[in-house]
Short mmCIF file of C-alpha atoms and ligand atoms in Angstrom, two decimals:
data_model
loop_
_atom_site.label_atom_id
_atom_site.label_comp_id
_atom_site.label_asym_id
_atom_site.label_seq_id
_atom_site.Cartn_x
_atom_site.Cartn_y
_atom_site.Cartn_z
CA MET I 881 63.47 47.90 -6.47
CA LYS I 882 62.47 49.35 -3.10
CA ILE I 883 59.00 50.36 -1.91
CA VAL I 884 58.19 52.61 0.71
CA TRP I 885 54.40 52.47 1.67
CA ILE I 886 53.37 55.53 3.86
CA ASP I 887 50.87 54.32 6.12
CA LEU I 888 49.03 57.63 7.30
CA ASN I 889 45.77 57.48 9.46
CA CYS I 890 44.23 59.65 11.88
CA SER I 891 45.03 57.55 14.61
CA TYR I 892 47.55 54.63 15.50
CA ALA I 893 43.92 52.61 16.34
CA HIS I 894 43.46 52.65 12.80
CA SER I 895 45.33 50.83 10.04
CA SER I 896 44.99 50.67 6.38
CA LEU I 897 44.09 47.42 4.70
CA ALA I 898 45.36 48.24 1.53
CA LEU I 899 49.09 47.85 2.69
CA PRO I 900 48.60 43.94 3.34
CA ALA I 901 45.99 43.32 0.46
CA LEU I 902 48.65 44.64 -2.18
CA HIS I 903 51.87 42.89 -0.39
CA ALA I 904 50.06 39.52 0.20
CA GLN I 905 49.93 39.59 -3.86
CA LEU I 906 53.69 40.41 -4.29
CA MET I 907 55.04 39.16 -1.09
CA HIS I 908 56.88 35.94 -2.83
CA ARG I 909 58.07 38.19 -5.94
CA THR I 910 62.07 38.27 -5.85
CA GLY I 911 63.84 41.64 -6.21
CA VAL I 912 61.15 43.82 -4.51
CA GLU I 913 61.93 45.11 -1.05
CA TRP I 914 59.45 46.71 0.86
CA ALA I 915 59.39 49.29 3.86
CA VAL I 916 56.39 50.67 5.71
CA VAL I 917 56.62 54.60 7.57
CA ARG I 918 53.44 54.58 9.85
CA THR I 919 52.25 57.88 11.26
CA THR I 920 49.27 59.71 11.90
CA THR I 921 47.46 63.24 10.91
CA GLY I 922 48.35 64.25 14.36
CA GLU I 923 52.23 64.07 13.80
CA ALA I 924 54.55 66.31 12.28
CA VAL I 925 54.94 66.02 8.15
CA GLY I 926 58.79 66.47 8.75
CA THR I 927 59.25 63.36 10.76
CA ALA I 928 57.38 60.99 7.92
CA VAL I 929 59.47 62.70 5.34
CA ASP I 930 62.63 62.25 7.21
CA ALA I 931 61.70 58.55 7.61
CA VAL I 932 60.93 58.15 3.78
CA TYR I 933 63.84 60.10 2.78
CA ALA I 934 66.40 57.67 4.87
CA HIS I 935 65.22 54.72 2.76
CA ARG I 936 66.14 56.06 -0.64
CA PRO I 937 63.10 54.45 -2.18
CA ASP I 938 62.58 53.82 -6.05
CA VAL I 939 58.78 54.01 -5.33
CA VAL I 940 56.76 55.70 -2.60
CA ALA I 941 53.02 54.30 -2.62
CA ALA I 942 50.20 55.27 -0.44
CA THR I 943 46.10 55.37 -0.22
CA ALA I 944 44.42 58.80 0.25
CA TRP I 945 41.33 58.87 2.13
CA LEU I 946 39.14 62.03 3.02
CA PHE I 947 40.93 62.84 6.42
CA THR I 948 44.41 62.30 5.12
CA HIS I 949 44.78 63.20 1.83
CA GLU I 950 46.04 66.81 2.35
CA GLN I 951 48.58 65.86 4.47
CA LEU I 952 49.73 63.01 2.38
CA LEU I 953 50.21 65.43 -0.54
CA HIS I 954 52.34 67.34 2.05
CA ILE I 955 54.58 64.67 2.78
CA VAL I 956 55.10 63.43 -1.03
CA ALA I 957 55.47 66.56 -2.14
CA ARG I 958 58.63 67.20 0.21
CA VAL I 959 59.62 63.57 -0.86
CA LYS I 960 59.83 63.85 -4.39
CA ALA I 961 61.62 67.38 -3.74
CA LEU I 962 63.99 65.63 -2.08
CA LEU I 963 63.96 62.52 -4.18
CA PRO I 964 62.97 63.78 -7.98
CA GLN I 965 63.35 60.10 -9.15
CA THR I 966 61.31 58.57 -6.84
CA VAL I 967 57.91 57.24 -8.37
CA VAL I 968 54.98 58.41 -6.61
CA VAL I 969 52.07 56.35 -7.05
CA LEU I 970 48.73 56.49 -5.10
CA GLY I 971 45.29 54.65 -4.99
CA GLY I 972 42.16 54.66 -2.80
CA PRO I 973 38.65 55.75 -3.02
CA GLU I 974 39.31 59.28 -3.80
CA PHE I 975 40.54 58.30 -7.33
CA LEU I 976 37.35 57.06 -8.71
CA GLY I 977 36.39 60.26 -10.35
CA GLY I 978 38.30 62.24 -13.03
CA ASN I 979 42.21 62.29 -12.35
CA GLU I 980 43.46 64.47 -15.07
CA GLU I 981 43.20 67.76 -13.26
CA TYR I 982 44.37 66.53 -10.04
CA LEU I 983 47.64 64.92 -11.58
CA ARG I 984 48.40 68.50 -13.43
CA ARG I 985 47.79 69.96 -10.16
CA HIS I 986 49.83 67.64 -8.09
CA PRO I 987 52.70 67.05 -10.32
CA GLU I 988 54.55 65.29 -7.30
CA VAL I 989 52.13 62.43 -7.87
CA ASP I 990 53.14 60.20 -10.86
CA CYS I 991 50.08 58.05 -11.29
CA VAL I 992 47.13 57.03 -9.76
CA LEU I 993 45.17 53.81 -9.59
CA ARG I 994 41.37 54.12 -10.19
CA GLY I 995 39.78 50.78 -8.55
CA GLU I 996 40.54 47.50 -7.10
CA GLY I 997 44.45 47.45 -6.92
CA GLU I 998 45.59 44.41 -6.15
CA GLU I 999 46.04 42.83 -9.63
CA SER I 1000 47.05 46.09 -11.31
CA PHE I 1001 49.65 47.22 -8.59
CA ALA I 1002 51.51 43.96 -8.95
CA ARG I 1003 51.53 44.20 -12.85
CA TRP I 1004 52.54 47.80 -12.31
CA VAL I 1005 55.67 46.77 -10.00
CA GLU I 1006 57.04 45.03 -13.19
CA VAL I 1007 57.58 48.07 -15.26
CA TRP I 1008 57.23 50.77 -12.63
CA ASN I 1009 60.05 52.61 -14.23
CA ARG I 1010 59.00 52.40 -17.84
CA PRO I 1011 56.16 54.67 -18.27
CA GLU I 1012 55.99 53.99 -21.94
CA ALA I 1013 54.66 50.16 -20.76
CA TRP I 1014 52.02 51.49 -18.14
CA SER I 1015 49.42 51.56 -20.84
CA ASP I 1016 48.16 48.05 -20.42
CA ILE I 1017 47.71 48.36 -16.51
CA ALA I 1018 43.77 48.54 -15.78
CA GLY I 1019 42.88 51.45 -13.87
CA LEU I 1020 46.28 53.34 -14.08
CA CYS I 1021 46.06 57.23 -14.75
CA TYR I 1022 48.75 59.44 -15.42
CA ILE I 1023 50.34 61.99 -17.75
CA TYR I 1024 53.22 60.96 -20.11
CA LYS I 1025 54.86 63.24 -22.44
CA GLY I 1026 52.08 65.88 -21.33
CA VAL I 1027 49.16 63.54 -22.52
CA TYR I 1028 46.60 62.16 -19.82
CA ALA I 1029 46.31 58.56 -19.89
CA ASP I 1030 43.21 57.12 -18.34
CA GLN I 1031 43.02 53.11 -18.07
CA GLY I 1032 39.36 53.20 -16.71
CA VAL I 1033 38.47 51.14 -13.47
CA ALA I 1034 40.57 48.32 -12.23
CA ARG I 1035 38.49 45.25 -11.20
CA VAL I 1036 39.69 42.13 -9.66
CA MET I 1037 37.06 39.89 -11.40
CA ASP I 1038 38.27 36.41 -9.28
CA PHE I 1039 38.22 37.95 -5.74
CA ALA I 1040 38.33 34.53 -4.27
CA ALA I 1041 41.43 33.93 -6.14
CA LEU I 1042 43.42 36.99 -4.13
CA HIS I 1043 45.74 36.27 -1.19
CA ALA I 1044 44.18 37.19 1.94
CA PRO I 1045 45.77 40.42 3.67
CA GLU I 1046 46.44 38.37 6.58
CA GLU I 1047 48.75 36.15 5.02
CA SER I 1048 51.19 39.13 4.73
CA PRO I 1049 53.95 39.91 7.28
CA LEU I 1050 52.77 43.63 6.94
CA PHE I 1051 49.19 42.84 8.26
CA VAL I 1052 48.79 44.74 11.55
CA TRP I 1053 47.70 42.39 14.56
CA GLY I 1054 48.08 45.04 17.48
CA LYS I 1055 44.92 47.01 16.92
CA PRO I 1056 41.33 46.56 18.56
CA PHE I 1057 39.76 45.03 15.85
CA VAL I 1058 40.60 43.17 12.81
CA GLN I 1059 38.69 43.62 9.21
CA VAL I 1060 37.84 40.97 7.03
CA GLU I 1061 36.33 41.50 3.45
CA THR I 1062 34.29 38.62 2.76
CA THR I 1063 32.40 40.53 -0.37
CA ARG I 1064 33.33 42.97 -2.77
CA GLY I 1065 30.71 45.43 -4.65
CA CYS I 1066 27.20 46.61 -3.80
CA PHE I 1067 24.07 45.70 -5.28
CA ASN I 1068 22.63 49.02 -3.91
CA THR I 1069 23.17 52.41 -6.05
CA CYS I 1070 23.22 55.05 -3.39
CA ALA I 1071 24.26 58.46 -5.10
CA PHE I 1072 26.77 59.24 -2.24
CA CYS I 1073 28.66 56.40 -1.85
CA VAL I 1074 31.76 55.19 -3.80
CA SER I 1075 30.33 51.27 -3.54
CA GLY I 1076 27.30 52.29 -5.36
CA VAL I 1077 28.66 53.00 -8.70
CA GLY I 1078 27.43 49.48 -10.07
CA ASP I 1079 30.78 47.37 -9.13
CA PRO I 1080 29.72 43.57 -9.60
CA VAL I 1081 29.30 41.60 -6.38
CA ARG I 1082 32.04 39.01 -5.61
CA THR I 1083 31.97 36.77 -2.76
CA LEU I 1084 34.35 34.54 -0.51
CA PRO I 1085 33.50 31.00 -0.59
CA ILE I 1086 32.14 29.95 3.17
CA GLU I 1087 34.96 27.67 3.94
CA ALA I 1088 37.38 30.16 2.83
CA ILE I 1089 35.99 32.37 5.57
CA ARG I 1090 35.93 29.68 8.23
CA GLN I 1091 39.64 29.29 7.63
CA ARG I 1092 40.50 33.08 8.13
CA LEU I 1093 38.25 33.60 11.21
CA HIS I 1094 40.14 30.56 12.86
CA GLY I 1095 43.58 32.27 11.85
CA ILE I 1096 42.31 35.27 13.43
CA ARG I 1097 41.03 33.50 16.56
CA GLU I 1098 44.26 31.89 16.98
CA ARG I 1099 45.81 35.61 17.14
CA SER I 1100 43.52 36.47 20.13
CA ILE I 1101 41.53 39.06 18.49
CA ARG I 1102 38.10 39.58 19.69
CA ASP I 1103 36.39 42.32 17.25
CA VAL I 1104 36.18 41.24 13.71
CA ARG I 1105 34.68 43.94 11.41
CA ILE I 1106 32.96 41.90 8.44
CA LEU I 1107 33.18 44.18 5.20
CA ASP I 1108 30.38 42.92 3.06
CA ARG I 1109 28.00 45.83 1.93
CA THR I 1110 25.27 42.82 0.93
CA PHE I 1111 25.21 41.13 3.81
CA ASN I 1112 21.68 40.39 3.85
CA TYR I 1113 20.94 40.42 0.09
CA HIS I 1114 20.59 36.79 -0.40
CA PRO I 1115 19.17 35.68 2.76
CA GLY I 1116 20.71 32.08 2.42
CA ARG I 1117 24.49 33.51 2.58
CA ALA I 1118 23.57 35.46 5.36
CA ILE I 1119 22.02 32.58 7.12
CA GLU I 1120 25.29 30.45 6.45
CA LEU I 1121 27.56 33.28 7.59
CA LEU I 1122 25.54 34.03 10.94
CA HIS I 1123 25.83 30.13 11.69
CA LEU I 1124 29.46 30.55 10.66
CA PHE I 1125 29.78 33.18 13.08
CA GLU I 1126 28.25 31.25 16.02
CA GLU I 1127 30.90 28.62 15.64
CA PHE I 1128 32.98 31.30 17.17
CA HIS I 1129 31.05 32.25 19.78
CA PRO I 1130 32.37 33.44 22.60
CA HIS I 1131 35.85 33.86 21.40
CA LEU I 1132 35.04 36.23 18.64
CA ARG I 1133 32.59 39.34 17.95
CA PHE I 1134 31.39 40.33 14.85
CA HIS I 1135 30.52 43.94 13.59
CA LEU I 1136 28.36 44.13 10.26
CA GLU I 1137 26.33 46.32 8.36
CA MET I 1138 22.72 45.24 7.37
CA HIS I 1139 20.06 46.66 4.89
CA PRO I 1140 17.02 46.58 7.27
CA ALA I 1141 14.46 46.18 4.32
CA LEU I 1142 15.97 43.01 3.46
CA LEU I 1143 15.01 40.95 6.58
CA PRO I 1144 12.69 38.14 5.75
CA GLN I 1145 11.11 35.84 8.62
CA ARG I 1146 13.59 33.08 8.28
CA VAL I 1147 16.85 35.57 8.74
CA ARG I 1148 14.80 37.31 11.56
CA ASP I 1149 14.47 33.98 13.28
CA VAL I 1150 18.43 33.33 12.79
CA LEU I 1151 19.20 36.86 14.20
CA ALA I 1152 16.69 36.67 17.13
CA ALA I 1153 18.57 33.22 18.11
CA MET I 1154 22.16 34.16 17.94
CA PRO I 1155 24.18 34.34 21.34
CA HIS I 1156 24.07 37.41 23.37
CA GLY I 1157 26.78 39.87 22.19
CA LEU I 1158 28.05 38.14 19.19
CA LEU I 1159 26.72 40.77 17.01
CA HIS I 1160 27.01 44.30 16.76
CA LEU I 1161 24.94 45.38 13.69
CA GLU I 1162 24.95 48.91 11.83
CA ALA I 1163 21.59 49.15 9.98
CA GLY I 1164 22.35 51.96 6.98
CA ILE I 1165 19.29 53.95 7.09
CA GLN I 1166 20.31 57.27 6.23
CA SER I 1167 17.38 59.30 6.42
CA LEU I 1168 13.99 58.28 7.64
CA ARG I 1169 12.14 60.30 4.51
CA GLN I 1170 11.16 58.32 1.20
CA GLU I 1171 11.71 61.37 -0.82
CA VAL I 1172 15.30 61.82 0.45
CA LEU I 1173 15.93 58.17 -0.27
CA ASP I 1174 14.61 58.49 -3.84
CA ARG I 1175 16.76 61.49 -4.51
CA SER I 1176 19.77 59.47 -3.12
CA LEU I 1177 18.99 56.67 -5.66
CA ARG I 1178 18.98 54.26 -2.58
CA LYS I 1179 17.11 51.10 -3.51
CA GLY I 1180 14.82 49.67 -0.71
CA ALA I 1181 11.36 50.73 0.55
CA LEU I 1182 11.41 52.81 3.32
CA GLU I 1183 8.20 51.22 5.47
CA GLN I 1184 10.11 48.12 5.09
CA ALA I 1185 13.51 49.52 6.25
CA LEU I 1186 11.76 51.21 9.12
CA ASP I 1187 9.71 47.59 10.22
CA GLY I 1188 13.55 46.21 9.98
CA LEU I 1189 15.35 48.41 12.07
CA ARG I 1190 12.30 48.30 14.70
CA PHE I 1191 12.71 44.61 15.01
CA LEU I 1192 16.72 44.93 14.91
CA CYS I 1193 16.54 47.37 17.72
CA SER I 1194 13.97 45.16 19.70
CA LEU I 1195 16.17 42.53 19.91
CA PRO I 1196 17.80 41.84 23.42
CA ASN I 1197 20.97 39.59 22.10
CA LEU I 1198 22.40 41.99 19.94
CA VAL I 1199 23.11 45.68 19.45
CA THR I 1200 22.03 48.09 16.65
CA HIS I 1201 23.44 51.22 15.25
CA ALA I 1202 21.55 53.46 13.23
CA ASP I 1203 22.87 55.98 11.37
CA LEU I 1204 21.54 59.49 9.21
CA ILE I 1205 23.13 61.71 7.05
CA ALA I 1206 22.98 65.42 7.14
CA GLY I 1207 23.57 67.18 3.95
CA LEU I 1208 21.35 64.89 1.69
CA PRO I 1209 19.30 66.12 -0.77
CA ASP I 1210 15.72 67.67 0.59
CA TYR I 1211 16.84 66.55 4.10
CA THR I 1212 15.98 69.49 6.77
CA LEU I 1213 17.46 69.97 9.57
CA ALA I 1214 13.80 69.82 11.42
CA GLN I 1215 13.53 66.22 9.79
CA ILE I 1216 16.91 65.28 11.12
CA TYR I 1217 16.03 65.90 15.01
CA GLU I 1218 12.39 64.33 14.04
CA ASP I 1219 14.63 61.16 13.02
CA ILE I 1220 16.54 61.23 15.81
CA HIS I 1221 13.37 61.17 18.01
CA THR I 1222 12.20 58.39 15.81
CA LEU I 1223 15.43 56.26 16.39
CA ALA I 1224 15.34 56.79 20.34
CA GLY I 1225 11.85 55.80 20.06
CA TYR I 1226 13.09 52.27 18.48
CA ARG I 1227 16.23 52.11 21.28
CA ALA I 1228 18.30 52.11 18.52
CA GLY I 1229 21.57 51.13 20.37
CA GLU I 1230 23.53 54.29 18.70
CA ILE I 1231 22.50 57.09 16.40
CA GLN I 1232 25.25 58.14 14.27
CA LEU I 1233 24.56 61.62 12.59
CA GLU I 1234 27.26 62.01 9.74
CA SER I 1235 27.67 65.02 7.55
CA LEU I 1236 27.58 64.27 3.83
CA LYS I 1237 30.81 64.08 1.92
CA LEU I 1238 31.03 64.01 -1.65
CA LEU I 1239 33.53 61.95 -2.78
CA PRO I 1240 35.02 61.98 -6.61
CA GLY I 1241 33.53 59.24 -8.66
CA THR I 1242 30.16 59.18 -7.00
CA ALA I 1243 27.06 60.11 -8.53
CA MET I 1244 25.69 62.74 -5.97
CA ARG I 1245 28.79 64.50 -6.60
CA ARG I 1246 28.55 64.58 -10.46
CA ASP I 1247 24.92 65.79 -10.26
CA ALA I 1248 25.64 67.94 -7.33
CA ASP I 1249 24.32 71.36 -9.08
CA MET I 1250 21.18 69.68 -10.24
CA LEU I 1251 20.56 68.42 -6.42
CA GLY I 1252 21.24 71.56 -5.13
CA ILE I 1253 24.28 70.74 -3.02
CA ARG I 1254 26.99 73.11 -2.81
CA TYR I 1255 30.31 71.30 -1.25
CA SER I 1256 34.04 72.08 -0.56
CA PRO I 1257 36.32 71.15 -3.68
CA LEU I 1258 38.91 70.06 -1.27
CA PRO I 1259 39.15 67.30 1.01
CA PRO I 1260 37.10 66.04 2.94
CA TYR I 1261 34.89 67.58 0.43
CA GLU I 1262 31.95 68.41 2.66
CA VAL I 1263 28.59 69.35 1.94
CA LEU I 1264 28.38 73.03 2.61
CA GLU I 1265 24.56 73.90 2.11
CA THR I 1266 22.00 72.43 0.05
CA ASP I 1267 18.82 73.93 -1.20
CA ALA I 1268 17.31 72.01 2.02
CA ILE I 1269 19.77 73.02 4.95
CA THR I 1270 21.76 75.85 5.41
CA SER I 1271 25.44 76.11 6.33
CA LEU I 1272 24.47 76.98 9.75
CA GLU I 1273 22.39 74.60 9.99
CA LEU I 1274 24.82 71.89 9.11
CA GLN I 1275 27.12 73.24 11.58
CA GLU I 1276 24.40 72.85 13.82
CA ALA I 1277 23.79 69.01 12.82
CA ARG I 1278 27.43 68.48 13.28
CA ARG I 1279 27.04 69.70 16.86
CA LEU I 1280 24.13 67.66 17.40
CA SER I 1281 26.27 64.56 16.10
CA ARG I 1282 28.55 65.36 19.03
CA LEU I 1283 25.66 65.96 21.36
CA LEU I 1284 24.88 62.52 20.56
CA ASP I 1285 28.15 60.85 20.73
CA ALA I 1286 28.72 62.38 24.26
CA TYR I 1287 25.25 61.55 25.70
CA TYR I 1288 22.95 59.33 23.67
CA ASN I 1289 26.08 56.86 22.13
CA THR I 1290 27.60 56.70 25.79
CA ALA I 1291 26.33 53.89 27.89
CA ALA I 1292 26.14 55.62 31.00
CA TRP I 1293 24.02 58.32 29.79
CA GLN I 1294 22.40 56.57 27.26
CA GLU I 1295 18.79 55.61 29.02
CA VAL I 1296 18.27 58.89 30.73
CA THR I 1297 19.01 60.94 27.38
CA ARG I 1298 16.74 58.63 25.62
CA ASN I 1299 13.86 59.60 28.22
CA LEU I 1300 14.44 62.97 27.80
CA ILE I 1301 14.68 62.99 24.09
CA LEU I 1302 10.93 60.92 24.21
CA THR I 1303 9.54 63.01 26.92
CA GLU I 1304 10.65 65.97 26.43
CA GLU I 1305 9.87 68.20 23.55
CA GLY I 1306 12.49 70.52 22.21
CA PHE I 1307 15.24 69.05 24.91
CA LEU I 1308 17.94 68.20 22.32
CA TYR I 1309 17.65 71.44 20.87
CA ARG I 1310 17.58 73.19 24.01
CA PHE I 1311 20.45 71.16 25.35
CA LEU I 1312 22.65 71.76 22.16
CA CYS I 1313 22.04 75.36 22.62
CA HIS I 1314 23.21 75.16 26.42
CA LEU I 1315 26.43 73.17 25.47
CA THR I 1316 27.13 75.45 22.35
CA GLN I 1317 26.72 78.99 24.25
CA HIS I 1318 28.91 78.00 27.07
CA ASN I 1319 31.65 76.38 24.41
CA TYR I 1320 31.38 72.86 25.96
CA ILE I 1321 30.52 70.99 22.79
CA ASP I 1322 33.26 71.07 20.92
CA GLN I 1323 35.58 70.64 23.82
CA PRO I 1324 36.52 66.74 25.02
CA MET I 1325 34.48 66.23 28.16
CA SER I 1326 35.01 63.38 30.38
CA LEU I 1327 32.45 61.19 31.26
CA GLU I 1328 32.10 62.96 34.86
CA ARG I 1329 32.20 66.33 33.07
CA ARG I 1330 29.36 65.08 30.86
CA GLY I 1331 26.98 63.86 33.70
CA GLU I 1332 27.81 66.92 35.91
CA LEU I 1333 26.43 69.23 32.62
CA LEU I 1334 23.51 67.23 32.02
CA TYR I 1335 22.88 67.08 35.98
CA LEU I 1336 22.96 71.29 36.17
CA PHE I 1337 21.01 71.52 32.74
CA CYS I 1338 18.35 69.03 34.14
CA ARG I 1339 18.10 70.82 37.92
CA GLU I 1340 17.39 74.14 36.11
CA HIS I 1341 14.85 73.32 32.96
CA TYR I 1342 13.89 69.57 33.42
CA PRO I 1343 13.64 69.05 37.15
CA SER I 1344 11.43 65.75 36.83
CA HIS I 1345 14.82 64.26 35.30
CA VAL I 1346 17.46 65.00 38.26
CA ILE I 1347 16.86 61.76 39.94
CA ASP I 1348 17.09 59.33 36.70
CA VAL I 1349 20.48 61.52 36.16
CA THR I 1350 21.75 61.04 39.68
CA VAL I 1351 20.77 57.46 39.10
CA ALA I 1352 22.57 56.83 36.20
CA TRP I 1353 25.66 58.84 37.48
CA ILE I 1354 25.67 56.21 40.75
CA GLU I 1355 25.32 53.27 38.29
CA ALA I 1356 28.33 54.61 36.16
CA GLY I 1357 30.71 54.54 39.44
CA MET I 1358 30.79 58.59 39.81
CA SER I 1359 31.99 59.84 42.84
CA LEU I 1360 29.43 60.68 45.45
CA LYS I 1361 31.00 63.72 46.72
CA LYS I 1362 30.17 65.42 43.60
CA ARG I 1363 27.21 67.56 42.44
CA PRO I 1364 25.22 65.19 40.85
CA ALA I 1365 25.16 63.14 44.10
CA GLU I 1366 24.29 65.90 46.15
CA GLY I 1367 20.71 64.38 47.42
CA VAL I 1368 22.47 61.06 48.29
CA ARG I 1369 22.51 59.95 51.90
CA THR I 1370 26.07 57.97 52.59
CA LYS I 1371 25.94 57.69 56.60
CA HIS I 1372 23.82 55.32 58.77
CA VAL I 1373 21.93 53.95 55.83
CA GLN I 1374 19.87 50.76 56.65
CA PRO I 1375 18.03 48.38 54.88
CA SER I 1376 14.21 48.88 54.32
CA ALA I 1377 11.59 46.49 55.03
CA MET I 1378 9.66 47.99 51.93
CA TRP I 1379 12.39 47.89 49.17
CA GLN I 1380 12.12 45.98 45.93
CA VAL I 1381 15.65 44.55 44.87
CA ASP I 1382 16.14 45.89 41.24
CA TYR I 1383 19.55 43.84 41.12
CA GLY I 1384 21.92 41.99 43.15
CA GLU I 1385 21.87 40.31 46.29
CA TYR I 1386 21.71 42.26 49.73
CA VAL I 1387 24.39 41.04 52.37
CA ASP I 1388 25.20 42.99 55.36
CA THR I 1389 28.81 43.74 54.52
CA LEU I 1390 27.70 45.93 51.79
CA ARG I 1391 28.05 49.72 52.08
CA LEU I 1392 24.86 51.47 51.67
CA CYS I 1393 23.54 55.07 50.27
CA PHE I 1394 20.23 56.10 49.68
CA LEU I 1395 19.09 58.48 47.18
CA PRO I 1396 15.88 59.84 48.63
CA THR I 1397 13.05 60.74 45.91
CA ASP I 1398 10.42 62.71 48.39
CA GLY I 1399 10.38 63.20 52.30
CA GLU I 1400 7.94 60.05 52.71
CA GLY I 1401 11.02 57.05 52.68
CA HIS I 1402 10.92 56.59 49.28
CA GLY I 1403 13.81 56.62 46.99
CA TYR I 1404 17.02 54.09 45.87
CA TRP I 1405 19.37 52.02 47.68
CA PHE I 1406 22.58 51.47 46.13
CA GLY I 1407 25.17 48.61 47.74
CA TYR I 1408 28.75 48.70 47.54
CA ASP I 1409 31.06 45.93 47.77
CA ASN I 1410 33.81 47.37 50.07
CA MET I 1411 35.94 44.42 49.65
CA THR I 1412 36.46 44.87 45.46
CA GLN I 1413 36.42 49.00 46.14
CA CYS I 1414 34.63 48.53 42.96
CA PRO I 1415 33.40 52.19 42.20
CA ALA I 1416 29.94 50.80 40.89
CA PRO I 1417 27.29 49.68 42.86
CA ILE I 1418 26.37 45.48 42.90
CA PHE I 1419 23.08 46.29 44.29
CA LYS I 1420 20.32 48.30 43.67
CA ALA I 1421 16.80 48.31 45.32
CA SER I 1422 13.61 50.78 45.24
CA TYR I 1423 10.91 52.03 46.94
CA CYS I 1424 8.68 53.77 44.55
S1 SF4 S 2092 25.79 53.03 1.17
FE1 SF4 S 2092 25.81 50.83 1.72
S2 SF4 S 2092 24.17 50.18 0.44
FE2 SF4 S 2092 24.50 52.13 -0.27
S3 SF4 S 2092 25.59 51.51 -2.15
FE3 SF4 S 2092 26.92 52.05 -0.20
S4 SF4 S 2092 27.49 50.47 0.42
FE4 SF4 S 2092 25.73 49.83 -0.75
#
């Protein structure tokens, strides 16, 4: 038999882990031939259809995800029209809910797998063309002779016994990062999350993770995303893993998620001693309001979470991202603005503002009416309004998220944006209105364009911050001929006996420029290396 896997992603920077995870369990089985059609949501549906059709497969398989689901259906509907005998099987987190209506609405899909696919898919492949034998495949949902069959949720009980996805030749090594799933399931019960459905927590032994990391290092990969939703639930295991990661410094960098409420002192001590740059943390916080977290069924006391988050953000050796979710029950837009202010005050390395999506199978989708949430019935199932936030306000939150990404979450503009948020009440709202009115916010903007817009806005509304924007502009290596550098003197600049060196070492081969902050000789000097032609200064001094 021949299986064609449709690997549909939002961009080529991403690749589904599902394909190598399933293939790794089956790769030694004889009589099963695999082919992969890789495509993105930006590409024409017809191209992918032609590529699948050329294989004349017996089976077409894929995972559906929020932002790929619609296009995937367009592809498989066309494939099925061309190849009616081909069996279409889909999986992924979107099938955790009731699947009968879906299967009746989409007859081009023969069956869907609910839950963890590795073992069930391997069993299904043995009987793919005999639907009468599908009835003992855990997690499989299908319609046979007009009757809907639902085999519950597939769960891999012996997670450590699975073949690792990297064992499969279909594992894609050419992406910017590699994902390693070290734990499956989650202890928490967040009502909006597909992992919050009470799946048992299963872990890989530390030694198995060590072997996999060695394999990844041998491939010269730099960034590893650890998929472990319970990373610091057991402090002892968290410490063991942190020391394991340390073994791979400086060759690997690890991105992982931590619950900020679960940071006992011994975990804090280990984190504080980690090598600089080894860890990139995502601290799940979602909202800084206890009532919002309670209604979202998220465990963990807010005060403890805030204390943990403050601690993580204060560590100079690691970067901590914090995320908020607009559209959670009882969460207002005014509170979101306040929470961003608080997170900026903690010096969070990034502030992600997501929009809530209600995935099938989650408790929040089931209880949406009771919680006062209205959401799109079509993927990506975005929340449209709640009793606490209107649809217009949710659009504002979406634009606010873009503003944060363009400014606060961009290294060049972070410090100046943080200062504006913390010292100028209403800055975020006013700047967002400005960017929206001039239709900038939904356009892609270069780093330079963003700097120019911030500079012009501050010149008009917050003149005391103009110098800070110019300093950020210069330090980011931007042109001294553009408007944000209009106050900079580049000719005949001499060293000053009064300056204090901020960084670098002055040598007289440096090309100096001077940014005056008043008419009395105060200001900033920047030194450029003429030899390397590096656009950013390598020396800075100030006289304030
Ligand atoms: S949001 Fe995070 S902590 Fe909550 S259930 Fe999902 S994975 Fe677990």
